[in-house]
Coordinates of C-alpha atoms in Angstrom, one line a residue:
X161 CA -145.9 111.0 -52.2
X162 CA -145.0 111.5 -48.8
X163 CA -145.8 108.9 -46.3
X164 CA -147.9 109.5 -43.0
X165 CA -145.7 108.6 -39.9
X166 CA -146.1 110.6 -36.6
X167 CA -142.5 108.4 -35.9
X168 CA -140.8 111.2 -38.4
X169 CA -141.1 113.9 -36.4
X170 CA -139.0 114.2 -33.4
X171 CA -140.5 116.1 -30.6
X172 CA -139.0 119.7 -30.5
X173 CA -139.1 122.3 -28.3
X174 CA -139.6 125.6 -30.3
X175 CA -138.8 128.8 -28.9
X176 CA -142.1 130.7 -29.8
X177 CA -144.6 127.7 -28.6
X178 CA -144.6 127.7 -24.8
X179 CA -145.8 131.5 -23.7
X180 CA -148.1 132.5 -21.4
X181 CA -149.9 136.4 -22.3
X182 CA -151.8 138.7 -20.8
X183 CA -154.1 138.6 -23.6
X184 CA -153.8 135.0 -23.8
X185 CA -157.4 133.2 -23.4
X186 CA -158.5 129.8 -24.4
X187 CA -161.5 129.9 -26.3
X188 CA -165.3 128.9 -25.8
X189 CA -166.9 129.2 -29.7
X190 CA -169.9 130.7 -28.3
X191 CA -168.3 133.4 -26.7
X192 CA -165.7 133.7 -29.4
X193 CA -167.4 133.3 -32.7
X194 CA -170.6 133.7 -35.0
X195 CA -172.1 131.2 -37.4
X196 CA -172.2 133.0 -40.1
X197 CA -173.6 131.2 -43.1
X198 CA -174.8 127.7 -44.0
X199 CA -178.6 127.3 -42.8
X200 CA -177.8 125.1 -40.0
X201 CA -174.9 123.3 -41.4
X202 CA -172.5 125.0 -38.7
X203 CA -172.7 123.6 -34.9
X204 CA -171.4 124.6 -32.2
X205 CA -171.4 121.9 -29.2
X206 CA -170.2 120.1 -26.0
X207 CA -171.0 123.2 -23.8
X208 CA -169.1 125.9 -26.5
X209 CA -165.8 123.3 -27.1
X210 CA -166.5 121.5 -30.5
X211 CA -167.4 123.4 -33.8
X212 CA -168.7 121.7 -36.3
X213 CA -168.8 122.5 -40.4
X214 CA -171.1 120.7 -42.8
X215 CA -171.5 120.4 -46.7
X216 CA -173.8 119.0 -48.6
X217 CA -175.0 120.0 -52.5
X218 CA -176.7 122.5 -51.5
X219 CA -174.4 124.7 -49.6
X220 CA -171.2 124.7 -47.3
X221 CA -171.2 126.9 -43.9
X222 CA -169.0 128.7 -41.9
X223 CA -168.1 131.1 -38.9
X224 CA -166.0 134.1 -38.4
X225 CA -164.5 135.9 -35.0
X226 CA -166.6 138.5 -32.7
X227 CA -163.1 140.0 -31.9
X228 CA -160.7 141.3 -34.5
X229 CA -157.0 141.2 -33.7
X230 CA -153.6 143.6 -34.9
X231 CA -151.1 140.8 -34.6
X232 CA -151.3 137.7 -32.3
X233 CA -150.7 133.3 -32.3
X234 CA -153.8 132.0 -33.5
X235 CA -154.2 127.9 -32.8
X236 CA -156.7 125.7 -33.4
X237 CA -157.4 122.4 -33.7
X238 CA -158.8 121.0 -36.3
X239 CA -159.4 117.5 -37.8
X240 CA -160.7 117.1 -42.0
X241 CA -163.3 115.6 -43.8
X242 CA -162.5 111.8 -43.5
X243 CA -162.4 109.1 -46.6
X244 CA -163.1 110.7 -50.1
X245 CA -163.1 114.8 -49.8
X246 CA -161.8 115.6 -53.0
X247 CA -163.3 118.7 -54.4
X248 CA -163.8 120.0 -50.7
X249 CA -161.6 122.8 -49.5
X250 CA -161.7 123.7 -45.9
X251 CA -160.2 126.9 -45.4
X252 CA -158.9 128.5 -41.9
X253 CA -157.8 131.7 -42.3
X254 CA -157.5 135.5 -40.9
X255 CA -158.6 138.7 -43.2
X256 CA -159.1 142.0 -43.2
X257 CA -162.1 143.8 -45.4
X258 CA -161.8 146.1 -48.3
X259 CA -160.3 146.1 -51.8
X260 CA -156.8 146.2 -50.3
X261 CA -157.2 143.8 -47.5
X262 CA -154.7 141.4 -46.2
X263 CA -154.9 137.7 -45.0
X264 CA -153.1 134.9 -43.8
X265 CA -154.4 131.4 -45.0
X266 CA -154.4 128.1 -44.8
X267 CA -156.2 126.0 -47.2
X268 CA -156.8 121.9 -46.9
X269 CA -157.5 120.6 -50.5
X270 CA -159.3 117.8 -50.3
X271 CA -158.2 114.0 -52.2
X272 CA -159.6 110.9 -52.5
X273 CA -159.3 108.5 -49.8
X274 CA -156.1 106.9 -51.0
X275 CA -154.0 110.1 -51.4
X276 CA -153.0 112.9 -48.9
X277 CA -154.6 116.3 -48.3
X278 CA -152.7 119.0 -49.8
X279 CA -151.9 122.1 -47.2
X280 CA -152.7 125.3 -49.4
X281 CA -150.7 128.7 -47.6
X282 CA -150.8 132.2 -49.4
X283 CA -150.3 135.7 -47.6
X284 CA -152.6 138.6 -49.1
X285 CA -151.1 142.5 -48.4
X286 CA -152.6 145.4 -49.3
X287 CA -154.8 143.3 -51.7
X288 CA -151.8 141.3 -53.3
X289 CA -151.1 137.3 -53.3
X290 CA -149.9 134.8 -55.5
X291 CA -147.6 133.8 -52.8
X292 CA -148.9 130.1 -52.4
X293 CA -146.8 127.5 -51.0
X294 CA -148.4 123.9 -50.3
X295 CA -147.6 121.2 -48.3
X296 CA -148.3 117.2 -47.6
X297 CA -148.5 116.3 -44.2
X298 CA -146.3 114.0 -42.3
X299 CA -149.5 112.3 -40.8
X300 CA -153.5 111.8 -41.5
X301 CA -155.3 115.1 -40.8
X302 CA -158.6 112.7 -40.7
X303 CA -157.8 111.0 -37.9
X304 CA -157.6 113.2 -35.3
X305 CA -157.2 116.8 -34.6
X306 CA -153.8 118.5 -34.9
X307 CA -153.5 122.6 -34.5
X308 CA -152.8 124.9 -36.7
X309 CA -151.1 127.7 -36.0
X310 CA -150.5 131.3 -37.0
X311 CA -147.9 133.7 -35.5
X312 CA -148.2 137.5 -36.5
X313 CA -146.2 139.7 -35.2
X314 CA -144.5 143.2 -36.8
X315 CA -141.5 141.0 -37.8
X316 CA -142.6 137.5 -39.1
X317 CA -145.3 135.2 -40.0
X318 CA -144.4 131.8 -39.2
X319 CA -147.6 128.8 -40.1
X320 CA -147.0 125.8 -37.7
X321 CA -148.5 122.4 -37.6
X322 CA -148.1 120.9 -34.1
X323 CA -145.8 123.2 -33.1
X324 CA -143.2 122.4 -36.7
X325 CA -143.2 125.7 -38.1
X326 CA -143.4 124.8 -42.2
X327 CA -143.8 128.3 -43.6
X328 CA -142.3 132.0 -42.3
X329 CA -142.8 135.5 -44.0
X330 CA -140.7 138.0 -43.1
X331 CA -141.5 141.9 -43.0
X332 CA -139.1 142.7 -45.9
X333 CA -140.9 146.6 -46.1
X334 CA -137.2 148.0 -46.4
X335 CA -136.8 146.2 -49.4
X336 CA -140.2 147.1 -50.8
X337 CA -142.3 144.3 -50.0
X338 CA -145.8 144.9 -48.5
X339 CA -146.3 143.6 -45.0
X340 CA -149.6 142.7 -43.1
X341 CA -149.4 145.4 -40.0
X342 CA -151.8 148.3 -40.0
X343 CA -155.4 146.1 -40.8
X344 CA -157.1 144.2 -38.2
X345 CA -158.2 141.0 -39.4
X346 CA -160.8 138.4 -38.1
X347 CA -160.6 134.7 -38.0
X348 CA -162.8 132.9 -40.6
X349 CA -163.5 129.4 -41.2
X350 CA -165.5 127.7 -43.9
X351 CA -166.2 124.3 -45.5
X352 CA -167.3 124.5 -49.4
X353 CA -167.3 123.0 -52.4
X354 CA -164.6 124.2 -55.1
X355 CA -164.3 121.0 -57.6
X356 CA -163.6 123.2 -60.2
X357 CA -160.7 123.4 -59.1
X358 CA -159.8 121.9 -55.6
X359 CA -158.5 118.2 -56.8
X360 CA -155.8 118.0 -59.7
X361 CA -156.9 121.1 -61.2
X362 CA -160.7 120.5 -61.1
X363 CA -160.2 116.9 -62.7
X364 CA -161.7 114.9 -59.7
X365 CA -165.1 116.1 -58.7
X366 CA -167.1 115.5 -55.2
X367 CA -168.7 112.6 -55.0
X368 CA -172.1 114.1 -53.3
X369 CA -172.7 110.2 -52.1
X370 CA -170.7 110.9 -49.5
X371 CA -172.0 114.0 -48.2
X372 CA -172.6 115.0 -45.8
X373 CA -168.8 116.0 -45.8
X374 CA -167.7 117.5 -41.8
X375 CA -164.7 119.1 -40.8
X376 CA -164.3 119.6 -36.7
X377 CA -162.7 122.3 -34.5
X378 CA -161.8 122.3 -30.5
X379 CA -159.0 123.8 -28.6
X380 CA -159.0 127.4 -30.0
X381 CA -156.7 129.7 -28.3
X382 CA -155.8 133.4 -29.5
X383 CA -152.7 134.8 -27.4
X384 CA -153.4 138.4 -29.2
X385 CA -154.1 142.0 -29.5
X386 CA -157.7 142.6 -29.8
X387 CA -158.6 145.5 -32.2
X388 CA -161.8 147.5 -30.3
X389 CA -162.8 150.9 -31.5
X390 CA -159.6 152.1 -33.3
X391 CA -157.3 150.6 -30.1
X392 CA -155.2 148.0 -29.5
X393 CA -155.4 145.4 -26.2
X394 CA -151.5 146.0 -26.6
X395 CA -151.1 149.3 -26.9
X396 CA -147.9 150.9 -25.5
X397 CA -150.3 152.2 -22.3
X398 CA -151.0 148.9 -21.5
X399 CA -147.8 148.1 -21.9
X400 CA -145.6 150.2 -20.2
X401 CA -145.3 147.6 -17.0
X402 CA -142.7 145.3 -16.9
X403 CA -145.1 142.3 -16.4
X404 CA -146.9 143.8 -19.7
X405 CA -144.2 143.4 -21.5
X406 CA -143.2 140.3 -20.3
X407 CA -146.6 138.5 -21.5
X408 CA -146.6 140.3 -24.6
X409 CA -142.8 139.2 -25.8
X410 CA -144.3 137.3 -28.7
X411 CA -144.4 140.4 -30.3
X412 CA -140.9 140.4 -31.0
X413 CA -140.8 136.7 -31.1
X414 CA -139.0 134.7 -34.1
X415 CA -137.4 131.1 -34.9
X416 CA -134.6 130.1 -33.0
X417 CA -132.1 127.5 -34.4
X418 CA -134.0 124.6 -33.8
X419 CA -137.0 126.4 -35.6
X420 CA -135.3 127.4 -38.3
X421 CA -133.8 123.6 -38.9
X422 CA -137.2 122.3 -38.3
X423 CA -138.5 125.0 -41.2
X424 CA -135.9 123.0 -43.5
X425 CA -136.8 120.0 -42.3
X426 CA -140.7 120.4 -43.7
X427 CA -140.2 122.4 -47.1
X428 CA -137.3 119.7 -48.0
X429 CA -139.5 116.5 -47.5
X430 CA -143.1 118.3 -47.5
X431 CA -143.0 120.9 -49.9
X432 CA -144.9 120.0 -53.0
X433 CA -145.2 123.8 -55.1
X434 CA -143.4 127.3 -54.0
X435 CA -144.2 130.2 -55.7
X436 CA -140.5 131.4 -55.0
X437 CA -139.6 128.9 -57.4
X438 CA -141.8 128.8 -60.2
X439 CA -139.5 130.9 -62.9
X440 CA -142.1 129.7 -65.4
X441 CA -144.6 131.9 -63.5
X442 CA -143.0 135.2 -62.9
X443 CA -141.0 135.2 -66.4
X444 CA -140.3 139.0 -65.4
X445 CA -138.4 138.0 -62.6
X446 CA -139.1 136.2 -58.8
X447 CA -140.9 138.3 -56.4
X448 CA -138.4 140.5 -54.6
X449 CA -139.2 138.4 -51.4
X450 CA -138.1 135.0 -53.1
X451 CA -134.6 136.4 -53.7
X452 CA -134.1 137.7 -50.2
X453 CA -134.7 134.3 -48.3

């Protein structure tokens, strides 16, 4: 079990964290998102800065973006259900509609109080997943809020935590692998029950004493290309400039070095299952992704 000590983790400068974007904006939730389901169970407070998500027996909540975006860094901050959450999943994600959509996900599997979240990530393209790879964390996501972040660009998507990148997907199209590029995709957020399955396999179930369960969100920040009737905010018109360009490197952005050693870093001490390792799974054969990394 991996221990929770904000000491482990040096502090690293990573190439693709410090930008400033024309389409940068830091976020105010009412301006930003709806409330979409929950009967009152979702909040939004302090003045449009603090979100709030709420479950109880009867039902979960959650929200979802106004904007869509074609490629962008996501962050927010978020901070768990505190104490027992097992059988609670709180899931932070972007996705794209239809029976071939694609998505980007994070997942927090809720544990009983004495043992860590597990950090659930899968990418869905053109309707295709089973490409999960989970995480402990190197420190208590109940105590405070820590952001989550997701860059998307043509070339890479690369999950971060405080600014440690711990996951990265490549665009391997060449080698026929289907990438997340031509769907726009919102940002949704929701707190729910899934006991059947959440906490060792749907063994531990929620303990609805402690409910009301809440999960927290501040700080969110999209430096991105919003999607608005069949146009991009980054199209090449609006790009053409050289000060354009400049605030829209992150387009092209990837690891550097110290990235890359930081990405070993994580899935060597915080990696608890990969999907590019589970022969037992694909007895056919690894994805084709798995054997290219």
């Amino acid at each position: 079990m991996a221990s929770f000590s904000s000491s482990s983790v040096p502090l690293i400068k990573l190439s693709f964290v410090v930008c400033f974007f024309l389409t940068a904006y830091a976020g105010n939730f009412y301006q930003d998102f709806d409330l979409t389901w929950g009967d009152g169970r979702a909040n939004i407070l302090s003045n449009g800065q603090l979100l709030t998500l709420s479950l109880d027996k009867a039902s979960g909540s959650g929200f979802q973006s106004k904007n869509e975006y074609l490629f962008g860094k996501i962050d927010m901050q978020l901070k768990l259900v505190p104490g027992n959450s097992a059988g609670t999943v709180t899931a932070y994600y972007l996705s794209s509609k239809g029976a071939t959509w694609d998505e980007i996900d994070f997942e927090f599997l809720g544990n009983l109080s004495s043992d860590p979240y597990i950090l659930h990530t899968n990418v869905f393209s053109q309707g295709k997943g089973n490409r999960e790879q989970q995480f402990y964390l190197w420190f208590d996501p109940t105590a405070d809020f820590h952001t989550y972040s997701i860059l998307w660009n043509p070339r890479h998507i690369i999950f971060s935590v405080d600014g440690t990148p711990i996951r990265e997907f490549k665009n391997l199209e060449s080698n026929g692998v289907p990438f997340p590029k031509n769907q726009p995709m919102r940002i949704y957020s929701s707190l729910w029950n899934a006991d059947d399955w959440a906490t060792r396999g749907g063994l531990v179930k929620t303990d609805w004493s402690k409910a009301p369960f809440t999960a927290s969100y501040r700080n969110f920040n999209a430096e991105a290309c919003v999607w608005t009737n069949g146009a991009s905010s980054c199209s090449s018109s609006n790009s053409s400039s050289s000060s354009s360009s400049k605030n829209n490197s992150w387009l092209s952005q990837e690891l550097d070095i110290t990235g890359q050693q930081r990405l070993k870093w994580v899935q060597k001490n915080y990696m608890i299952y990969n999907y590019c390792t589970d022969t037992k799974r694909f007895p056919q054969g690894l994805p084709t992704e798995c054997k290219m990394s």
